[in-house]
Short mmCIF file of C-alpha atoms and ligand atoms in Angstrom, two decimals:
data_model
loop_
_atom_site.label_atom_id
_atom_site.label_comp_id
_atom_site.label_asym_id
_atom_site.label_seq_id
_atom_site.Cartn_x
_atom_site.Cartn_y
_atom_site.Cartn_z
CA UNK A 1389 -0.04 0.01 -0.04
CA UNK A 1390 3.05 2.32 0.44
CA UNK A 1391 3.33 3.01 -3.32
CA UNK A 1392 -0.30 3.88 -3.43
CA UNK A 1393 0.19 6.57 -0.78
CA UNK A 1394 2.96 8.14 -2.73
CA UNK A 1395 0.87 8.39 -5.95
CA UNK A 1396 -2.01 9.77 -3.84
CA UNK A 1397 -0.01 12.78 -2.96
CA UNK A 1398 -0.05 13.69 -6.61
CA UNK A 1399 -3.80 13.25 -6.84
CA UNK A 1400 -4.33 15.16 -3.71
CA UNK A 1401 -2.95 18.25 -5.45
CA UNK A 1402 -5.01 17.55 -8.50
CA UNK A 1403 -8.15 17.11 -6.51
CA UNK A 1404 -7.69 20.27 -4.57
CA UNK A 1405 -7.20 22.36 -7.72
CA UNK A 1406 -10.31 21.00 -9.51
CA UNK A 1407 -13.29 20.68 -7.24
CA UNK A 1408 -15.72 19.04 -9.51
CA UNK A 1409 -14.13 15.77 -10.66
CA UNK A 1410 -14.58 14.58 -14.15
CA UNK A 1411 -15.38 11.18 -13.13
CA UNK A 1412 -17.35 9.60 -10.01
CA UNK A 1413 -17.28 6.05 -9.21
CA UNK A 1414 -20.07 4.91 -7.06
CA UNK A 1415 -19.74 1.42 -5.40
CA UNK A 1416 -22.32 -0.10 -3.02
CA UNK A 1417 -20.88 -2.53 -0.50
CA UNK A 1418 -22.40 -4.92 1.92
CA UNK A 1419 -19.99 -7.05 3.86
CA UNK A 1420 -17.19 -7.04 1.30
CA UNK A 1421 -14.24 -6.57 3.78
CA UNK A 1422 -11.85 -8.72 1.72
CA UNK A 1423 -12.55 -7.16 -1.53
CA UNK A 1424 -12.31 -3.33 -0.85
CA UNK A 1425 -8.57 -2.87 -0.82
CA UNK A 1426 -7.93 -4.98 -3.75
CA UNK A 1427 -10.67 -3.26 -5.66
CA UNK A 1428 -9.31 0.12 -4.67
CA UNK A 1429 -5.85 -0.77 -5.86
CA UNK A 1430 -7.00 -2.03 -9.30
CA UNK A 1431 -9.28 1.02 -9.48
CA UNK A 1432 -6.47 3.44 -8.61
CA UNK A 1433 -4.23 2.10 -11.39
CA UNK A 1434 -6.82 2.49 -13.98
CA UNK A 1435 -8.13 5.87 -12.92
CA UNK A 1436 -4.65 7.33 -12.61
CA UNK A 1437 -3.71 6.35 -16.23
CA UNK A 1438 -6.92 8.02 -17.49
CA UNK A 1439 -5.42 11.37 -16.53
CA UNK A 1440 -8.82 12.78 -15.40
CA UNK A 1441 -9.82 13.99 -11.99
CA UNK A 1442 -11.86 11.55 -10.11
CA UNK A 1443 -13.49 10.56 -6.98
CA UNK A 1444 -14.49 7.07 -5.75
CA UNK A 1445 -17.60 6.93 -3.59
CA UNK A 1446 -18.10 3.75 -1.51
CA UNK A 1447 -21.38 3.32 0.10
CA UNK A 1448 -21.37 0.84 3.00
CA UNK A 1449 -24.94 -0.59 3.28
CA UNK A 1450 -24.69 -1.44 7.08
CA UNK A 1451 -21.90 -4.08 6.91
CA UNK A 1452 -20.81 -5.93 10.09
CA UNK A 1453 -17.62 -7.48 8.91
CA UNK A 1454 -15.15 -4.72 9.06
CA UNK A 1455 -15.89 -3.09 5.71
CA UNK A 1456 -16.81 0.09 7.50
CA UNK A 1457 -13.46 0.34 9.18
CA UNK A 1458 -11.57 -0.43 6.02
CA UNK A 1459 -13.57 2.30 4.16
CA UNK A 1460 -12.93 4.85 6.90
CA UNK A 1461 -9.18 4.13 6.66
CA UNK A 1462 -9.26 4.36 2.90
CA UNK A 1463 -11.14 7.80 3.10
CA UNK A 1464 -8.65 9.09 5.64
CA UNK A 1465 -5.61 8.10 3.55
CA UNK A 1466 -6.85 9.05 0.04
CA UNK A 1467 -8.65 12.32 -0.59
CA UNK A 1468 -10.26 10.84 -3.67
CA UNK A 1469 -12.10 8.17 -1.56
CA UNK A 1470 -15.42 9.15 -0.02
CA UNK A 1471 -17.17 6.73 2.18
CA UNK A 1472 -21.00 6.97 3.04
CA UNK A 1473 -21.87 4.76 5.95
CA UNK A 1474 -25.37 3.67 6.36
CA UNK A 1475 -26.49 2.81 9.82
CA UNK A 1476 -28.27 -0.41 8.79
CA UNK A 1477 -28.77 -2.51 5.58
CA UNK A 1478 -31.18 -0.49 3.45
CA UNK A 1479 -30.45 -2.34 0.26
CA UNK A 1480 -28.50 -1.86 -2.93
CA UNK A 1481 -30.82 0.76 -4.40
CA UNK A 1482 -30.67 3.00 -1.40
CA UNK A 1483 -26.92 2.68 -1.35
CA UNK A 1484 -26.58 3.55 -5.15
CA UNK A 1485 -29.00 6.44 -4.59
CA UNK A 1486 -26.99 7.94 -1.95
CA UNK A 1487 -23.72 7.50 -3.91
CA UNK A 1488 -25.34 9.15 -6.97
CA UNK A 1489 -26.58 12.11 -4.94
CA UNK A 1490 -23.24 12.77 -3.45
CA UNK A 1491 -21.39 12.29 -6.76
CA UNK A 1492 -20.20 15.47 -8.47
CA UNK A 1493 -18.70 13.99 -11.68
CA UNK A 1494 -19.57 14.95 -15.15
CA UNK A 1495 -19.67 11.17 -15.70
CA UNK A 1496 -20.83 8.65 -13.01
CA UNK A 1497 -19.85 4.98 -13.17
CA UNK A 1498 -21.64 2.54 -11.06
CA UNK A 1499 -20.05 -0.87 -10.25
CA UNK A 1500 -20.08 -3.59 -7.73
CA UNK A 1501 -17.73 -3.77 -4.80
CA UNK A 1502 -17.01 -7.59 -4.95
CA UNK A 1503 -14.39 -7.63 -7.80
CA UNK A 1504 -16.90 -9.26 -10.20
CA UNK A 1505 -16.77 -6.13 -12.39
CA UNK A 1506 -13.37 -5.14 -13.75
CA UNK A 1507 -12.04 -1.61 -13.59
CA UNK A 1508 -10.11 -2.12 -16.77
CA UNK A 1509 -13.41 -1.79 -18.60
CA UNK A 1510 -13.88 1.84 -17.38
CA UNK A 1511 -11.87 3.56 -20.32
CA UNK A 1512 -13.92 1.56 -22.88
CA UNK A 1513 -17.27 2.69 -21.12
CA UNK A 1514 -16.03 6.27 -21.26
CA UNK A 1515 -14.98 6.06 -24.93
CA UNK A 1516 -18.54 4.80 -25.76
CA UNK A 1517 -20.19 7.52 -23.79
CA UNK A 1518 -18.05 9.94 -25.72
CA UNK A 1519 -19.65 8.70 -28.89
CA UNK A 1520 -22.74 10.63 -27.84
CA UNK A 1521 -24.64 8.47 -25.49
CA UNK A 1522 -25.98 9.34 -21.95
CA UNK A 1523 -25.91 5.78 -20.62
CA UNK A 1524 -23.53 2.86 -21.53
CA UNK A 1525 -24.62 -0.37 -19.95
CA UNK A 1526 -22.34 -3.26 -19.42
CA UNK A 1527 -23.05 -6.74 -20.90
CA UNK A 1528 -21.53 -9.63 -19.03
CA UNK A 1529 -21.20 -11.57 -22.25
CA UNK A 1530 -19.15 -14.29 -20.49
CA UNK A 1531 -20.80 -14.22 -17.15
CA UNK A 1532 -18.98 -16.11 -14.38
CA UNK A 1533 -21.97 -17.26 -12.24
CA UNK A 1534 -23.83 -20.51 -11.70
CA UNK A 1535 -25.68 -21.50 -14.83
CA UNK A 1536 -28.93 -22.89 -13.43
CA UNK A 1537 -29.50 -20.59 -10.45
CA UNK A 1538 -28.13 -17.48 -11.80
CA UNK A 1539 -27.73 -17.13 -15.50
CA UNK A 1540 -30.90 -18.94 -16.73
CA UNK A 1541 -33.29 -16.92 -14.36
CA UNK A 1542 -31.40 -13.81 -15.09
CA UNK A 1543 -31.90 -14.38 -18.84
CA UNK A 1544 -35.62 -14.92 -18.45
CA UNK A 1545 -35.89 -11.83 -16.20
CA UNK A 1546 -33.92 -9.81 -18.65
CA UNK A 1547 -36.40 -10.67 -21.57
CA UNK A 1548 -39.43 -9.69 -19.45
CA UNK A 1549 -37.77 -6.49 -18.21
CA UNK A 1550 -36.95 -5.54 -21.73
CA UNK A 1551 -40.47 -6.05 -23.08
CA UNK A 1552 -42.24 -4.31 -20.04
CA UNK A 1553 -39.73 -1.25 -20.00
CA UNK A 1554 -39.30 -0.89 -23.79
CA UNK A 1555 -35.49 -0.66 -23.20
CA UNK A 1556 -33.63 -3.41 -25.18
CA UNK A 1557 -30.50 -4.58 -23.40
CA UNK A 1558 -28.87 -8.02 -23.25
CA UNK A 1559 -27.92 -7.69 -19.60
CA UNK A 1560 -29.99 -5.26 -17.44
CA UNK A 1561 -28.61 -6.93 -14.29
CA UNK A 1562 -25.04 -5.78 -15.02
CA UNK A 1563 -24.05 -3.25 -12.40
CA UNK A 1564 -21.19 -1.84 -14.36
CA UNK A 1565 -22.71 1.15 -16.11
CA UNK A 1566 -21.55 4.65 -17.13
CA UNK A 1567 -23.94 7.69 -16.96
CA UNK A 1568 -23.89 11.40 -17.71
CA UNK A 1569 -23.91 12.74 -14.20
CA UNK A 1570 -26.55 15.52 -14.59
CA UNK A 1571 -28.91 13.23 -16.11
CA UNK A 1572 -28.43 10.52 -13.49
CA UNK A 1573 -28.73 12.96 -10.65
CA UNK A 1574 -32.26 13.76 -11.89
CA UNK A 1575 -33.87 10.51 -11.20
CA UNK A 1576 -34.68 9.24 -7.68
CA UNK A 1577 -34.10 5.56 -6.61
CA UNK A 1578 -35.73 3.68 -3.99
CA UNK A 1579 -37.14 0.15 -3.34
CA UNK A 1580 -35.39 -2.12 -5.81
CA UNK A 1581 -35.34 0.29 -8.61
CA UNK A 1582 -31.56 0.18 -9.32
CA UNK A 1583 -32.26 -2.64 -11.69
CA UNK A 1584 -34.31 -0.28 -13.82
CA UNK A 1585 -32.07 2.77 -14.06
CA UNK A 1586 -31.88 2.69 -17.85
CA UNK A 1587 -35.67 2.55 -18.17
CA UNK A 1588 -35.99 5.45 -15.71
CA UNK A 1589 -33.39 7.52 -17.65
CA UNK A 1590 -35.21 6.63 -20.97
CA UNK A 1591 -38.03 8.62 -19.55
CA UNK A 1592 -35.69 11.58 -19.32
CA UNK A 1593 -34.79 11.14 -22.98
CA UNK A 1594 -31.48 9.29 -22.50
CA UNK A 1595 -29.65 7.65 -25.44
CA UNK A 1596 -28.55 4.26 -24.21
CA UNK A 1597 -25.83 1.98 -25.63
CA UNK A 1598 -24.47 -1.45 -24.49
CA UNK A 1599 -20.88 -2.74 -24.26
CA UNK A 1600 -19.56 -6.11 -23.60
CA UNK A 1601 -17.49 -6.14 -20.36
CA UNK A 1602 -15.48 -8.71 -18.44
CA UNK A 1603 -17.03 -10.52 -15.47
CA UNK A 1604 -15.04 -12.52 -12.85
CA UNK A 1605 -16.24 -15.24 -10.55
CA UNK A 1606 -16.55 -14.17 -6.88
CA UNK A 1607 -13.29 -14.85 -4.95
CA UNK A 1608 -14.14 -13.46 -1.61
CA UNK A 1609 -17.38 -12.96 0.33
CA UNK A 1610 -20.74 -14.25 -0.67
CA UNK A 1611 -23.53 -13.19 -3.06
CA UNK A 1612 -26.08 -11.27 -1.16
CA UNK A 1613 -28.96 -12.51 -3.48
CA UNK A 1614 -30.28 -15.99 -4.30
CA UNK A 1615 -33.02 -17.38 -6.63
CA UNK A 1616 -35.81 -15.63 -4.80
CA UNK A 1617 -34.42 -12.46 -6.13
CA UNK A 1618 -35.73 -13.52 -9.68
CA UNK A 1619 -39.31 -13.56 -8.19
CA UNK A 1620 -38.66 -10.16 -6.56
CA UNK A 1621 -37.63 -8.83 -9.85
CA UNK A 1622 -40.60 -10.04 -11.60
CA UNK A 1623 -42.87 -8.50 -8.87
CA UNK A 1624 -40.98 -5.22 -9.29
CA UNK A 1625 -41.78 -5.25 -12.85
CA UNK A 1626 -45.40 -4.69 -12.26
CA UNK A 1627 -44.36 -1.77 -9.96
CA UNK A 1628 -41.98 -0.29 -12.65
CA UNK A 1629 -44.65 -0.57 -15.26
CA UNK A 1630 -46.95 1.52 -12.90
CA UNK A 1631 -44.12 3.85 -11.90
CA UNK A 1632 -42.96 4.58 -15.34
CA UNK A 1633 -46.39 5.86 -16.13
CA UNK A 1634 -47.47 7.39 -12.93
CA UNK A 1635 -44.34 7.93 -10.79
CA UNK A 1636 -44.54 11.62 -10.76
CA UNK A 1637 -48.30 11.79 -10.15
CA UNK A 1638 -49.76 8.74 -8.68
CA UNK A 1639 -52.69 10.73 -7.33
CA UNK A 1640 -53.92 11.31 -10.92
CA UNK A 1641 -54.00 7.64 -11.59
CA UNK A 1642 -56.22 6.89 -8.60
CA UNK A 1643 -58.24 9.98 -9.08
CA UNK A 1644 -59.24 8.75 -12.40
CA UNK A 1645 -61.04 5.69 -10.82
CA UNK A 1646 -62.41 7.77 -8.14
CA UNK A 1647 -63.99 10.21 -10.61
CA UNK A 1648 -65.40 7.31 -12.61
CA UNK A 1649 -67.14 5.95 -9.46
CA UNK A 1650 -68.48 9.48 -8.51
CA UNK A 1651 -69.64 9.97 -12.09
CA UNK A 1652 -71.63 6.59 -11.91
CA UNK A 1653 -73.16 7.80 -8.59
CA UNK A 1654 -74.42 10.84 -10.36
CA UNK A 1655 -75.84 8.77 -13.23
CA UNK A 1656 -77.61 6.23 -10.88
CA UNK A 1657 -78.91 8.95 -8.62
CA UNK A 1658 -80.41 10.80 -11.71
CA UNK A 1659 -81.94 7.43 -12.66
CA UNK A 1660 -83.28 6.75 -9.19
CA UNK A 1661 -84.88 10.19 -8.97
CA UNK A 1662 -86.41 9.93 -12.47
CA UNK A 1663 -87.96 6.61 -11.42
CA UNK A 1664 -89.30 7.95 -8.21
CA UNK A 1665 -90.73 11.17 -10.06
CA UNK A 1666 -91.89 9.38 -13.21
CA UNK A 1667 -93.32 6.01 -11.97
CA UNK A 1668 -94.04 7.17 -8.40
CA UNK A 1669 -91.91 4.26 -7.27
CA UNK A 1670 -91.42 4.46 -3.44
CA UNK A 1671 -88.01 5.21 -2.39
CA UNK A 1672 -87.86 2.08 -0.23
CA UNK A 1673 -88.25 -0.04 -3.28
CA UNK A 1674 -85.04 1.09 -4.84
CA UNK A 1675 -82.96 -0.77 -2.38
CA UNK A 1676 -80.51 -2.14 -4.65
CA UNK A 1677 -79.86 1.16 -6.32
CA UNK A 1678 -79.35 2.87 -3.08
CA UNK A 1679 -76.85 0.12 -1.86
CA UNK A 1680 -75.01 0.42 -5.35
CA UNK A 1681 -74.85 4.22 -5.01
CA UNK A 1682 -73.46 4.01 -1.44
CA UNK A 1683 -70.84 1.37 -2.49
CA UNK A 1684 -69.74 3.47 -5.30
CA UNK A 1685 -69.47 6.32 -3.03
CA UNK A 1686 -67.31 4.57 -0.60
CA UNK A 1687 -65.15 3.05 -3.25
CA UNK A 1688 -64.67 6.46 -4.95
CA UNK A 1689 -63.48 8.00 -1.71
CA UNK A 1690 -61.31 5.02 -1.04
CA UNK A 1691 -59.56 5.43 -4.36
CA UNK A 1692 -58.90 9.08 -3.59
CA UNK A 1693 -57.18 8.00 -0.37
CA UNK A 1694 -55.21 5.32 -2.09
CA UNK A 1695 -53.90 8.13 -4.36
CA UNK A 1696 -52.92 10.25 -1.36
CA UNK A 1697 -51.20 7.38 0.29
CA UNK A 1698 -49.38 6.48 -2.92
CA UNK A 1699 -48.20 10.07 -3.07
CA UNK A 1700 -46.89 9.85 0.43
CA UNK A 1701 -44.99 6.69 -0.26
CA UNK A 1702 -43.41 8.00 -3.29
CA UNK A 1703 -42.30 11.08 -1.29
CA UNK A 1704 -41.07 9.25 1.78
CA UNK A 1705 -39.16 6.61 -0.19
CA UNK A 1706 -36.21 8.96 -0.59
CA UNK A 1707 -36.33 9.98 3.02
CA UNK A 1708 -34.67 6.79 4.03
CA UNK A 1709 -31.58 8.23 2.73
CA UNK A 1710 -31.49 10.54 5.75
CA UNK A 1711 -30.29 7.79 7.97
CA UNK A 1712 -26.59 7.63 7.02
CA UNK A 1713 -23.26 9.25 7.79
CA UNK A 1714 -20.89 10.68 5.35
CA UNK A 1715 -17.26 10.13 6.22
CA UNK A 1716 -14.47 11.96 4.50
CA UNK A 1717 -11.01 12.93 5.70
CA UNK A 1718 -12.16 16.27 7.03
CA UNK A 1719 -15.73 15.69 8.09
CA UNK A 1720 -18.13 13.29 9.71
CA UNK A 1721 -21.68 14.47 9.30
CA UNK A 1722 -24.89 13.02 9.84
CA UNK A 1723 -28.25 13.43 8.35
CA UNK A 1724 -29.64 14.34 4.96
CA UNK A 1725 -29.52 18.10 5.18
CA UNK A 1726 -25.75 18.14 6.04
CA UNK A 1727 -25.11 15.69 3.34
CA UNK A 1728 -26.92 17.68 0.71
CA UNK A 1729 -25.05 20.87 1.56
N1 UDP B 477 -24.99 -4.97 -1.99
C1 UDP B 477 -25.44 -3.94 -1.16
N2 UDP B 477 -26.55 -3.97 -0.39
C2 UDP B 477 -27.23 -5.21 -0.46
C3 UDP B 477 -26.84 -6.31 -1.27
C4 UDP B 477 -25.75 -6.06 -2.04
O1 UDP B 477 -24.74 -2.83 -1.09
O2 UDP B 477 -28.20 -5.31 0.41
C5 UDP B 477 -23.84 -4.67 -2.86
C6 UDP B 477 -22.81 -5.96 -2.78
O3 UDP B 477 -21.87 -5.65 -1.80
C7 UDP B 477 -22.14 -5.81 -4.10
C8 UDP B 477 -23.18 -5.40 -4.95
O4 UDP B 477 -24.22 -4.81 -4.17
O5 UDP B 477 -21.14 -4.87 -4.16
C9 UDP B 477 -23.89 -6.62 -5.82
O6 UDP B 477 -24.29 -7.63 -4.82
P1 UDP B 477 -23.85 -9.15 -5.15
O7 UDP B 477 -22.48 -9.27 -5.49
O8 UDP B 477 -24.27 -9.85 -3.84
O9 UDP B 477 -24.89 -9.49 -6.24
P2 UDP B 477 -24.65 -10.62 -7.42
O10 UDP B 477 -23.29 -10.11 -8.02
O11 UDP B 477 -24.52 -11.85 -6.69
O12 UDP B 477 -25.85 -10.50 -8.35
MG1 MG B 478 -21.51 -9.79 -7.45
#
């Protein structure tokens, strides 16, 4: 590590001159203690050769295996390293969202912290982005994971995701992706939405390309997901379909049903009144009509409340981000407001 400290002095100078780095690397990590230093070393080599300013943002998603301490040390020794420390395991999407929010780079690269993605692919991703794309998504053409329990379900999920989201990629599950920073920072991520970032960015008008990248088998630590993830992904698809259309205004969606119910109530009431007035039908004989009208009233009001609850959920989703610490050499701050400042 001694040689790295020496080179770091050079990068320190460069960082202080240029506040906004060209490149931000965002890496969510959860119990990856044995991978962090190795990853940082290979990242450092590649990034230094690029000759651009950079920052590497590790987001610790509530690890309990010493990952936090390793990150805090790295952030202390290397000014280009920033460590965001979650108090608990909030999930990969929340970790990525926090990293993206903190990133300042013109270009942001997301990757896993388990050495399965290769930093050597970063220059290729940047070159592709430079051809005029807003997103370049990695494609693990030669994926090094178990065939039956990982590759096959992933291929099926990929097909379904592509057809539902209208974004055609061979490998939506690959974490190694490059983005134009300003565009990426416009979307908000929560739940399990990190799998659908290209689809969310397509809504913002992003031009998306794909690039074959290397993939290595995991050497240290264990995968945080199993087969059950595939089913969660499929369930998420229903959500994304809904979100892509109604993310910004869920109340409108529910209000449509609500108004439909209330409009039907008006029609039925009119019909009832007409029957009473025209046929002299006693009010008591219109039981079914009255029950139907009451039922529709209740349903209509309920839809309106569903809409309000959906709006609350959308807004509070991002609030989970408030529960983390930001650790850099100079500062340890807590809370979202400080973080955003
Ligand atoms: N990860 C995370 N929070 C979680 C689960 C995973 O930050 O709750 C990180 C993990 O440390 C790794 C990346 O997300 O850096 C991808 O996870 P993993 O390698 O387990 O997924 P796989 O490659 O098996 O699909
Ligand atoms: Mg992995």
